[in-house]
Amino acid sequence: MGRSDHRLGGSQLPATPTTLADVAERAGVSRQTVSNAVNNPDLLRPDTLERVRQTIAELGYSPNRAARNLRTRTSSLIGLRFAPAQEGTANAAMDRFVHSLVEASQEVGYHVLLFPGDDEDPIGGYDNLLRSTAVDAFVVTDTYLGNPQASWLSEQRAPFVAFGRPWDDEEARHVWVDVDGAAGTRLATQHLIDRGHTRIAWIGWRKDSPIGEDRRSGWLKTMHANGLSTTGLASRVEDVVHSGAEAAAVLLDESEPTAFVCASDTLAMGVLHTLWIRQLAPGRDIAVVGFDDSQVAQVFPVGLTSVRQPLEDVAVEIVNTLSLLLTHQPIDTWGVLLEPTLAIRESS
Amino acid sequence: MGRSDHRLGGSQLPATPTTLADVAERAGVSRQTVSNAVNNPDLLRPDTLERVRQTIAELGYSPNRAARNLRTRTSSLIGLRFAPAQEGTANAAMDRFVHSLVEASQEVGYHVLLFPGDDEDPIGGYDNLLRSTAVDAFVVTDTYLGNPQASWLSEQRAPFVAFGRPWDDEEARHVWVDVDGAAGTRLATQHLIDRGHTRIAWIGWRKDSPIGEDRRSGWLKTMHANGLSTTGLASRVEDVVHSGAEAAAVLLDESEPTAFVCASDTLAMGVLHTLWIRQLAPGRDIAVVGFDDSQVAQVFPVGLTSVRQPLEDVAVEIVNTLSLLLTHQPIDTWGVLLEPTLAIRESS
DNA sequence: ATGAAAGCGCTAACAT
DNA sequence: ATGTTAGCGCTTTCAT
């Protein structure tokens, strides 16, 4: 069945896409040989390979994804539940992470498929994609307390890597990549100590957040390791600007700190607000460090020093681990902890 | 060929996924009938439908995506090139838009596939996905001047909808959805006029940005419509905080405006910086309005009034149009322009 | 090193 | 209203 609708040098796609058979016929080889030229070029004699490759280029052939997926029972797709950044907070880390993930996935021949989350039915989206074999694996980002996704996926024996430690679950036996929050606040606190500060306050989240407690511990340990007191210097509030501002006001009145380390850029913005009201200059009078290196930290007129998560590295690590999982290679470590850095700006 | 690995009430996925044939055998109908039960339930007798549906539920059957895709020559996937938010600017609109797109797509049975952009080869990613029939359509977001993607996709007769007008290209014959930037700045300017301001300055982008010029025109026309002079009240700079701050300083010195309308939140942040340095209170002494309602505007201690793009509506409109395109239904309008709103905060 | 045959799971077209 | 047949485009298996 000859086909005549190819625009060889043309710019328009043929009405019906070029197939393996088209290439085979034109190159005078079998379909299998074309398939090998694409997937196992080593099997071909150099001259055959060259001829087939040229025909592929001429016809602009690209293997049909659906057919390949059906045959190989793979999709080359990684599923990611995409929850939006919360309005009113500075946490736009997701954006940077997703981009890194897309790039890293591309490197190993994968694409990222986004699906929405449903709070009513947190595993619904996962279940659908899994049953219909629409994705090969998942990246799970929301591993907060009591989140059923990771354990559910484990039960299903579905390949996935979590961004975030299984804080609450001793039993968890899945692979994860995370950023060492305590190391980040250690970096921040030591930075302030090196600048001569001794009364460094902490403004963090409520006690039921393991991530928050982890970040808090970095501050606490670094203070103590340097023989500094932390009495009356810590506050736990909700992650909103207003709460950060209030906490800063109280701390300033009661404990006279000269610097603040915050669990988030959102809280740091609150501190800056209080400083502004009191006519205190950030960086000169009082130092402030945030967490996440959000756009807010970068755009704020008085650049906000902030702990920056190495999201690019996280993505690469996740994709590499996923590759191992999907090729059934042995995983040497269940968890990888990456070190954040400190983006130093005027506020310290 | 009977199969015995189904865990009917169990929580684990069968080693080999359930297929149409499994359901058909178990329900005592033909494969086609099962297919119809899923895709054309109207064709079945109610009792048959019920029986098949129950079997589907029992076995936890979900159609294999690859097989369906191969057969129907569709993928139910919408491709989106995901470029990261630029560091150092406040433009995190992408994040919100992507989420809206994912949600809207889900509603009509589509998922969003992300692929990375390559500045060297802007159409490479599109070409690959198109040739391999990996996606049904694209959403194109970066329709700036001289961007070849839209025209290239048009040439290929690939289904796509652009978020953004084809500013430069009179010839463009593709479908687009955009937000009326001029209406946004009109809203902002009128808001300030209603508040009693008469000397309202504009800080925008360089002249070669059609989006910038569009936004500028909203300010200009509203000023003139209200009989207000604009002489010496406009400035065109690069979209960075520093430039916004400088422009504000110059304008304050030379033209004594009482309010600023900016082409972006980034520039507005610059204005706020200058006000801070000069001990002027935003909102009380000088009013400021930004554009994009970014997280920066929301988190900034003195809440920044900002023009908010209706990205949720944009996504819905795009997906609806895409649905029409993909089902070869007639499109009534080539372009849709949506109205932004004004998020009013303390800075005005 | 290359080719032929089979079949992945589904749905369009046709037949009953 | 339901069943039968064929084939989407590819890769795995086996034969040459």
XYZ file of C-alpha atoms (C1' of nucleotides) in Angstrom:
728
model
C 0.000 0.000 0.000
C 1.957 2.918 -1.310
C 1.381 6.291 0.173
C 1.837 9.505 -1.616
C 0.959 12.214 0.849
C 4.435 12.856 2.189
C 5.704 16.385 1.786
C 9.323 15.525 1.788
C 10.912 18.893 2.005
C 7.689 20.621 2.872
C 6.778 22.298 6.077
C 3.417 20.699 6.611
C 2.707 17.500 8.417
C 1.329 14.697 6.250
C -2.399 14.265 6.655
C -1.767 10.804 7.951
C 1.416 10.444 9.958
C 4.339 8.486 8.615
C 4.580 4.974 10.024
C 7.255 2.410 10.432
C 5.898 0.578 7.423
C 6.273 3.662 5.247
C 9.906 3.977 6.193
C 10.516 0.262 5.679
C 9.004 0.267 2.222
C 10.883 3.332 1.120
C 14.195 2.134 2.517
C 13.688 -1.325 1.128
C 13.975 -3.122 4.442
C 11.575 -4.887 6.741
C 9.598 -3.093 9.384
C 11.592 -4.821 12.056
C 14.802 -3.382 10.755
C 13.422 0.104 11.011
C 12.365 -0.583 14.571
C 15.859 -1.794 15.318
C 17.373 1.263 13.696
C 15.423 3.321 16.223
C 15.737 1.181 19.338
C 18.747 -1.079 18.801
C 20.974 0.559 16.228
C 23.836 -1.748 17.215
C 22.084 -4.632 15.542
C 22.258 -3.061 12.101
C 25.098 -3.042 9.638
C 26.446 0.512 9.427
C 25.382 1.001 5.821
C 21.866 -0.282 6.449
C 21.591 1.894 9.512
C 22.665 4.913 7.564
C 20.172 4.251 4.792
C 17.316 3.755 7.221
C 18.241 6.807 9.220
C 18.250 8.908 6.131
C 14.829 7.677 5.137
C 13.560 8.405 8.628
C 14.828 11.942 8.326
C 13.403 12.374 4.841
C 9.970 11.276 5.880
C 10.135 12.982 9.237
C 9.193 9.763 10.926
C 8.652 9.596 14.640
C 7.354 6.433 16.293
C 3.704 6.533 17.241
C 3.571 6.873 20.987
C 0.336 5.002 21.528
C 1.482 1.987 19.560
C 4.781 1.852 21.339
C 3.109 2.316 24.700
C 0.661 -0.458 23.998
C 3.346 -2.847 22.944
C 5.851 -2.088 25.666
C 3.312 -1.496 28.429
C 4.955 1.763 29.298
C 4.001 5.365 28.741
C 7.167 7.364 29.400
C 4.981 9.579 31.529
C 5.481 10.592 35.129
C 2.377 11.644 36.992
C 2.403 14.648 39.274
C -0.527 15.960 41.224
C -0.399 19.672 40.741
C -1.693 21.661 43.667
C -1.531 25.418 43.246
C 0.508 27.697 45.444
C -1.606 28.855 48.304
C -2.799 32.389 47.781
C -1.591 34.795 50.399
C 1.591 32.911 51.135
C 4.998 33.201 49.584
C 5.371 29.520 48.816
C 5.882 29.337 45.111
C 8.455 26.590 45.432
C 6.205 24.256 43.466
C 6.707 26.265 40.324
C 10.469 25.966 40.447
C 10.304 22.309 41.353
C 7.945 21.411 38.553
C 10.139 23.098 36.029
C 13.172 21.243 37.294
C 11.246 18.004 37.178
C 10.167 18.596 33.605
C 13.748 19.259 32.576
C 15.193 16.314 34.457
C 12.513 13.989 33.103
C 13.187 15.070 29.556
C 16.824 14.075 29.996
C 15.865 10.459 30.510
C 13.075 10.391 27.942
C 10.113 11.064 30.168
C 7.406 13.673 30.189
C 5.426 14.996 33.110
C 1.683 14.529 33.244
C -0.230 16.864 35.528
C -3.448 15.912 37.212
C -5.573 17.826 39.666
C -5.955 16.983 43.318
C -9.211 16.351 45.011
C -9.243 16.837 48.744
C -12.352 14.702 49.088
C -10.721 11.813 47.302
C -6.946 12.173 47.556
C -6.126 8.883 45.859
C -8.744 9.058 43.123
C -6.503 10.702 40.591
C -3.682 8.301 41.296
C -5.931 5.287 41.060
C -7.326 6.238 37.684
C -4.000 6.885 36.070
C -2.553 3.727 37.525
C -5.377 1.412 36.466
C -5.462 2.794 32.958
C -1.675 2.491 32.767
C -1.550 6.106 31.737
C 1.655 6.795 33.655
C 4.685 4.725 34.534
C 5.288 6.286 37.919
C 4.387 9.114 40.233
C 6.182 11.857 42.035
C 4.419 12.542 45.308
C 4.977 15.975 46.805
C 2.524 16.265 49.629
C 3.773 13.808 52.207
C 2.408 15.614 55.214
C 1.049 13.880 58.246
C -1.644 11.369 57.610
C -1.541 11.759 53.869
C -2.658 8.405 52.514
C -1.088 8.671 49.080
C 2.353 7.298 49.788
C 1.161 4.306 51.764
C -1.598 3.608 49.269
C 0.819 3.664 46.359
C 3.155 1.405 48.306
C 0.360 -1.087 48.792
C -0.391 -1.005 45.097
C 3.266 -1.584 44.422
C 3.120 1.423 42.153
C 6.490 2.966 41.363
C 6.870 6.367 42.932
C 9.325 8.619 44.677
C 8.269 11.057 47.341
C 9.572 14.589 47.662
C 9.479 14.755 51.439
C 10.264 12.357 54.249
C 7.673 9.989 55.694
C 7.800 11.889 58.977
C 5.094 10.130 60.850
C 5.354 6.661 59.444
C 8.042 4.404 60.845
C 6.776 1.617 58.677
C 7.107 3.517 55.441
C 9.182 1.617 52.954
C 9.205 3.862 49.991
C 11.874 5.914 48.353
C 12.088 9.576 49.117
C 14.173 12.668 48.486
C 14.053 15.619 50.809
C 15.805 18.816 51.766
C 17.424 19.072 55.160
C 15.438 21.898 56.727
C 17.431 21.828 59.933
C 20.615 22.283 57.947
C 19.009 25.302 56.342
C 18.154 27.022 59.605
C 21.563 26.028 60.941
C 23.094 27.840 57.984
C 20.881 30.854 58.658
C 21.592 30.943 62.375
C 25.339 30.489 61.981
C 25.349 33.231 59.377
C 23.766 35.597 61.888
C 26.113 34.516 64.673
C 29.074 35.130 62.377
C 27.672 38.618 61.827
C 27.932 39.167 65.579
C 24.358 38.503 66.625
C 23.765 36.698 69.920
C 20.090 37.249 70.570
C 18.533 35.492 67.595
C 14.819 34.784 67.707
C 12.861 32.021 66.008
C 9.419 32.400 64.475
C 8.043 29.112 63.273
C 4.930 27.064 62.734
C 2.672 25.267 65.118
C 4.075 22.275 66.865
C 2.152 19.716 64.826
C 4.192 20.426 61.714
C 7.160 18.055 61.574
C 8.733 20.178 58.858
C 8.402 23.192 61.130
C 9.902 21.356 64.098
C 12.764 20.176 61.930
C 13.550 23.714 60.851
C 13.224 24.912 64.417
C 15.715 22.319 65.622
C 18.390 23.714 63.310
C 18.078 27.098 64.970
C 17.915 25.634 68.466
C 20.941 23.364 68.109
C 23.077 25.999 66.476
C 22.269 28.479 69.233
C 23.183 25.990 71.921
C 26.277 24.785 70.086
C 27.471 28.388 70.222
C 26.637 28.703 73.905
C 23.762 31.092 73.253
C 20.550 31.172 75.207
C 17.215 30.632 73.479
C 14.996 31.412 76.428
C 12.054 33.553 75.437
C 13.299 33.790 71.888
C 10.989 31.338 70.161
C 7.471 31.725 68.862
C 5.090 29.338 67.109
C 2.366 30.817 64.942
C 0.322 30.221 61.836
C 1.989 30.689 58.493
C 0.493 34.049 57.595
C 2.064 37.502 57.364
C -0.095 38.934 60.091
C 0.973 36.285 62.621
C 4.624 36.816 61.790
C 4.249 40.535 62.376
C 2.563 40.007 65.725
C 5.096 37.467 66.889
C 7.922 39.821 65.958
C 6.322 42.667 67.907
C 5.938 40.550 71.018
C 9.462 39.180 70.795
C 10.946 42.631 70.287
C 9.116 43.945 73.318
C 9.841 41.061 75.607
C 13.229 39.675 74.595
C 14.978 42.318 72.523
C 16.398 40.078 69.815
C 18.692 41.617 67.196
C 17.879 39.026 64.561
C 15.081 36.735 63.420
C 15.169 33.368 61.734
C 11.808 32.389 60.263
C 10.312 29.110 59.100
C 9.053 30.777 55.935
C 9.356 33.888 53.800
C 5.755 34.606 54.646
C 6.588 34.953 58.332
C 9.709 36.931 57.475
C 7.522 39.391 55.608
C 5.554 39.829 58.787
C 8.733 40.606 60.686
C 9.726 43.157 58.071
C 6.349 44.776 58.456
C 6.818 45.189 62.186
C 10.286 46.610 61.625
C 8.873 49.075 59.132
C 6.214 50.232 61.577
C 8.826 50.713 64.269
C 11.168 52.516 61.900
C 13.802 49.861 62.283
C 15.962 49.222 59.235
C 16.162 45.553 58.189
C 19.791 44.485 57.965
C 21.133 47.492 59.812
C 19.054 47.586 63.003
C 17.608 44.090 62.933
C 18.558 41.152 60.751
C 15.937 38.862 59.197
C 16.251 35.526 57.441
C 13.405 33.726 55.714
C 12.964 30.284 54.228
C 12.329 29.208 50.621
C 13.922 31.995 48.658
C 10.565 32.822 47.162
C 9.965 35.531 44.624
C 8.869 37.691 47.473
C 12.325 37.424 49.032
C 13.912 38.294 45.736
C 11.658 41.151 44.775
C 11.255 42.773 48.142
C 13.006 46.138 47.982
C 15.168 45.257 50.958
C 16.286 41.892 49.596
C 15.375 39.211 52.092
C 18.090 36.723 53.023
C 16.521 33.304 52.723
C 17.255 29.597 52.813
C 17.071 28.194 49.309
C 16.089 24.610 48.631
C 18.104 22.920 45.888
C 15.003 21.997 43.919
C 16.918 21.378 40.718
C 18.984 18.748 42.506
C 15.911 17.307 44.140
C 14.305 16.846 40.741
C 17.392 15.214 39.277
C 17.694 12.885 42.234
C 14.040 11.943 41.997
C 14.185 11.237 38.302
C 17.355 9.194 38.660
C 15.798 7.109 41.393
C 12.662 6.702 39.327
C 14.770 5.436 36.445
C 16.266 2.796 38.696
C 12.879 1.766 40.011
C 11.407 1.488 36.540
C 14.245 -0.652 35.266
C 14.053 -2.792 38.377
C 17.553 -1.968 39.397
C 18.464 -2.191 43.056
C 18.029 0.950 45.131
C 20.886 1.486 47.531
C 19.260 4.007 49.833
C 15.641 4.603 50.697
C 16.105 8.244 51.421
C 18.290 11.069 50.166
C 18.697 14.292 52.088
C 19.981 17.325 50.220
C 21.579 20.437 51.668
C 19.987 23.825 51.134
C 21.980 26.991 50.608
C 21.609 30.523 51.917
C 20.753 33.342 49.553
C 22.234 36.324 51.359
C 20.714 39.741 50.771
C 20.418 43.101 52.495
C 18.126 41.986 55.295
C 21.077 40.423 57.128
C -8.201 -18.015 28.924
C -9.356 -17.661 32.470
C -7.437 -15.435 34.789
C -7.208 -15.867 38.492
C -5.107 -13.024 39.752
C -7.853 -10.553 40.475
C -8.029 -9.396 44.065
C -11.674 -8.544 44.047
C -12.040 -6.843 47.356
C -8.353 -6.544 47.908
C -6.390 -3.378 47.998
C -3.633 -4.373 45.658
C -3.578 -3.989 41.949
C -3.637 -7.227 39.969
C -0.215 -8.166 38.652
C -1.586 -7.917 35.162
C -4.262 -5.271 34.719
C -7.831 -6.226 34.002
C -8.794 -5.964 30.355
C -11.954 -5.570 28.406
C -11.875 -9.268 27.594
C -11.792 -10.165 31.286
C -14.872 -8.107 31.941
C -16.649 -9.485 28.885
C -15.997 -13.088 29.880
C -17.061 -12.567 33.455
C -20.212 -10.663 32.525
C -21.041 -13.128 29.780
C -21.128 -10.570 26.980
C -18.943 -9.726 24.043
C -16.015 -7.369 24.260
C -17.791 -4.866 22.113
C -20.647 -4.685 24.565
C -18.259 -3.840 27.345
C -16.716 -1.175 25.179
C -20.161 0.223 24.532
C -21.000 0.146 28.202
C -18.053 2.446 28.739
C -18.315 4.688 25.701
C -21.903 4.459 24.473
C -24.042 3.323 27.390
C -27.186 4.383 25.540
C -26.776 1.474 23.173
C -27.203 -1.137 25.908
C -30.353 -2.484 27.402
C -30.602 -1.194 30.981
C -30.218 -4.618 32.561
C -27.201 -5.514 30.448
C -25.649 -2.169 31.212
C -26.170 -2.691 34.891
C -24.620 -6.159 34.799
C -21.598 -4.994 32.863
C -21.142 -1.981 35.084
C -21.177 -4.140 38.144
C -18.568 -6.446 36.685
C -16.433 -3.460 35.787
C -16.656 -2.272 39.377
C -15.927 -5.720 40.775
C -12.821 -6.153 38.691
C -11.760 -2.554 39.032
C -11.496 -2.299 35.286
C -10.245 0.822 33.618
C -9.620 0.968 29.874
C -5.996 0.779 28.869
C -5.026 4.208 27.689
C -2.443 3.159 25.144
C -4.797 0.759 23.418
C -7.573 3.299 23.275
C -5.182 5.957 22.067
C -3.866 3.718 19.340
C -7.302 2.813 18.148
C -8.875 6.246 18.294
C -5.790 8.163 17.233
C -6.150 10.470 20.177
C -4.303 10.831 23.429
C -6.548 12.969 25.624
C -3.423 14.947 26.356
C -2.868 18.671 25.971
C 0.719 19.770 25.588
C 2.013 22.801 27.417
C 5.516 24.119 27.247
C 6.417 24.937 30.799
C 8.820 27.796 31.188
C 9.731 28.665 34.753
C 8.882 31.937 36.386
C 11.704 34.338 35.899
C 13.741 34.686 39.045
C 13.821 38.186 40.392
C 10.432 39.163 39.052
C 7.013 38.861 40.590
C 5.413 37.091 37.659
C 4.165 33.853 39.087
C 1.027 33.975 37.004
C 2.096 30.804 35.222
C 1.568 28.775 38.339
C -2.003 29.871 38.747
C -2.735 29.469 35.069
C -1.340 25.970 34.898
C -3.409 24.886 37.815
C -6.531 26.304 36.256
C -5.697 24.592 32.996
C -5.218 21.244 34.707
C -8.571 21.575 36.420
C -10.408 22.742 33.333
C -8.863 19.996 31.233
C -9.865 17.349 33.698
C -13.457 18.489 33.364
C -13.537 17.496 29.726
C -11.455 14.353 30.092
C -8.057 15.716 29.245
C -4.761 15.775 31.042
C -1.936 18.244 30.707
C 1.458 17.129 29.487
C 4.368 19.386 30.324
C 7.438 19.646 28.185
C 10.484 21.839 28.530
C 11.331 24.731 26.284
C 14.533 25.111 24.414
C 15.462 28.621 23.408
C 17.795 27.332 20.733
C 15.061 25.277 19.148
C 11.691 26.721 20.129
C 9.629 24.379 17.982
C 11.577 21.192 18.692
C 9.438 20.104 21.601
C 6.237 20.807 19.696
C 7.438 18.972 16.622
C 8.337 15.826 18.511
C 5.082 15.566 20.382
C 3.113 16.276 17.258
C 4.863 13.760 15.040
C 4.654 11.019 17.607
C 0.988 11.855 18.164
C 1.707 12.130 21.846
C -0.706 15.010 22.357
C -3.985 16.020 20.759
C -3.396 19.729 20.988
C -1.274 22.470 22.448
C -1.783 25.490 24.577
C 0.720 28.146 23.576
C 1.484 30.761 26.185
C 4.429 32.700 24.875
C 3.060 34.566 21.934
C 5.451 37.446 22.111
C 6.824 39.222 19.098
C 8.484 37.061 16.547
C 7.777 33.854 18.376
C 7.564 31.221 15.649
C 5.478 28.682 17.526
C 2.006 29.895 16.701
C 2.649 30.357 13.016
C 4.523 27.085 12.798
C 1.688 25.190 14.458
C -0.760 26.895 12.142
C 1.235 25.729 9.143
C 1.212 22.198 10.480
C -2.510 22.452 10.955
C -1.953 21.354 14.523
C -4.811 22.114 16.880
C -3.864 24.745 19.404
C -5.152 27.737 21.263
C -2.918 30.617 22.224
C -3.050 32.426 25.508
C -2.195 35.847 24.171
C -3.041 37.823 21.082
C -1.004 37.616 17.881
C 0.076 41.218 18.324
C 2.474 41.549 15.490
C 0.948 39.242 12.962
C -1.943 40.550 10.925
C -2.000 37.323 9.003
C -2.429 35.125 12.025
C -5.436 32.882 11.683
C -5.356 30.937 14.870
C -7.599 30.916 17.886
C -6.577 32.849 20.945
C -7.748 33.879 24.364
C -6.317 36.889 26.113
C -6.852 39.294 28.952
C -7.629 42.900 28.173
C -4.649 44.633 29.714
C -5.911 48.098 28.793
C -9.141 47.374 30.619
C -7.049 46.449 33.629
C -5.132 49.683 33.734
C -8.347 51.563 32.996
C -9.822 49.937 36.076
C -6.755 50.876 38.084
C -6.667 54.461 36.852
C -10.368 55.047 37.322
C -10.112 53.611 40.805
C -7.446 56.173 41.646
C -9.402 58.996 40.045
C -12.444 58.002 42.077
C -10.239 58.241 45.134
C -9.573 61.876 44.232
C -6.196 61.573 42.519
C -5.531 63.768 39.514
C -1.802 63.460 39.023
C -1.460 59.754 38.300
C 1.850 58.543 36.893
C 2.542 55.542 34.692
C 5.584 53.294 34.948
C 5.661 50.726 32.185
C 7.878 48.691 29.937
C 9.939 49.593 26.968
C 8.120 50.582 23.835
C 8.773 47.355 21.976
C 6.449 45.393 24.220
C 2.955 45.366 22.730
C 1.569 44.076 26.010
C 3.201 46.988 27.768
C 1.855 49.484 25.249
C -1.606 47.995 25.599
C -1.536 48.421 29.349
C -0.183 51.905 28.973
C -3.031 52.874 26.668
C -5.570 52.012 29.362
C -3.970 54.507 31.681
C -3.560 57.135 28.986
C -7.107 56.962 27.673
C -8.677 56.969 31.108
C -6.668 60.016 32.095
C -7.709 61.901 28.978
C -11.294 60.748 29.238
C -11.340 62.377 32.645
C -9.759 65.548 31.349
C -6.499 64.931 33.168
C -3.076 65.771 31.846
C -0.466 63.077 31.375
C 2.430 65.320 30.489
C 5.613 64.275 32.218
C 3.801 61.543 34.053
C 4.923 58.507 32.086
C 8.065 56.462 32.244
C 9.252 53.414 30.318
C 11.813 51.147 31.942
C 12.952 47.563 32.216
C 10.866 45.197 34.273
C 13.058 45.039 37.353
C 12.545 46.410 40.852
C 15.523 48.709 40.645
C 14.243 50.436 37.510
C 10.831 50.926 39.026
C 12.364 52.561 42.074
C 14.449 54.907 39.967
C 11.579 55.871 37.731
C 9.425 56.610 40.759
C 12.128 58.827 42.247
C 12.488 60.820 39.061
C 8.748 61.199 38.592
C 8.242 62.300 42.179
C 10.944 64.928 41.821
C 9.890 66.266 38.469
C 6.125 65.884 38.295
C 4.829 65.375 41.828
C 2.308 62.627 41.132
C 0.107 61.439 43.983
C -0.392 57.998 42.542
C 1.324 55.394 40.368
C -0.064 52.802 38.021
C 2.513 50.194 37.041
C 2.730 47.633 34.263
C 3.769 44.966 36.738
C 3.966 44.164 40.430
C 7.710 44.097 40.042
C 7.753 47.771 39.085
C 5.242 48.549 41.804
C 7.633 47.039 44.321
C 10.229 49.471 43.098
C 7.858 52.353 43.666
C 7.143 51.120 47.174
C 10.861 50.993 47.817
C 11.281 54.626 46.840
C 8.326 55.604 49.008
C 9.873 53.747 51.920
C 13.185 55.533 51.488
C 11.404 58.871 51.392
C 9.288 58.043 54.411
C 6.122 58.269 52.384
C 3.317 55.940 53.406
C 1.835 53.887 50.554
C -1.909 54.395 50.384
C -1.928 57.418 52.644
C 0.682 59.704 51.074
C 1.005 58.084 47.683
C -1.167 55.444 46.059
C 0.314 52.534 44.105
C -1.286 49.959 41.853
C 0.506 46.981 40.344
C -0.374 44.407 37.713
C -0.795 40.632 38.036
C -1.856 40.244 41.642
C 1.230 38.189 42.301
C 2.064 36.617 45.617
C 4.283 39.598 46.227
C 1.268 41.905 46.063
C -0.625 39.670 48.447
C 2.143 39.075 50.939
C 3.644 42.518 50.998
C 2.963 43.997 54.441
C 1.259 47.011 52.925
C -1.018 45.017 50.663
C -0.462 46.115 47.071
C -3.525 46.916 45.010
C -3.123 45.053 41.749
C -4.862 44.155 38.516
C -5.795 40.490 38.591
C -6.041 38.434 35.444
C -8.966 36.000 35.387
C -6.711 33.032 34.711
C -9.305 30.508 35.772
C -11.669 31.868 33.139
C -8.886 31.978 30.581
C -8.184 28.297 31.168
C -11.842 27.344 30.893
C -12.224 29.366 27.708
C -9.121 27.779 26.216
C -10.203 24.260 27.041
C -13.693 24.841 25.703
C -12.298 26.186 22.456
C -9.904 23.275 22.259
C -12.800 20.882 22.656
C -14.532 22.501 19.722
C -11.405 22.372 17.612
C -10.803 18.727 18.396
C -14.332 17.717 17.549
C -14.174 19.769 14.362
C -17.007 21.964 15.404
C -17.219 25.455 13.971
C -15.477 28.219 15.890
C -17.500 31.395 16.014
C -14.769 33.778 17.074
C -11.045 33.708 16.544
C -10.270 35.653 19.652
C -11.729 36.067 23.094
C -10.811 38.968 25.338
C -11.501 38.627 29.044
C -11.812 41.392 31.595
C -9.426 41.567 34.526
C -10.476 42.688 37.967
C -8.869 44.913 40.543
C -7.693 43.470 43.838
C -7.866 46.488 46.098
C -5.554 46.625 49.100
C -3.990 49.194 51.393
C -1.591 50.677 48.846
C -4.458 52.668 47.312
C 22.311 -9.028 10.193
C 17.656 -9.210 8.556
C 12.818 -10.895 8.003
C 8.178 -13.054 9.194
C 4.644 -13.814 12.406
C 2.121 -12.733 16.386
C -0.267 -9.903 19.430
C -0.482 -5.804 22.998
C -6.073 -3.881 24.240
C -9.006 -1.357 22.265
C -12.946 0.470 19.064
C -14.961 1.331 14.081
C -17.540 -0.977 10.785
C -20.397 -4.236 9.725
C -23.475 -8.223 10.463
C -27.004 -10.372 12.966
C -29.434 -4.698 21.209
C -25.470 -7.518 20.802
C -21.748 -10.150 18.406
C -17.964 -10.812 14.862
C -14.152 -9.206 12.324
C -10.416 -6.453 11.459
C -6.743 -3.479 12.326
C -4.585 0.892 14.711
C 1.502 0.866 14.783
C 4.568 -0.971 17.263
C 8.032 -4.499 19.406
C 8.982 -9.305 21.050
C 9.975 -13.889 19.583
C 11.554 -16.834 16.620
C 13.389 -18.188 12.137
C 16.621 -17.524 8.539
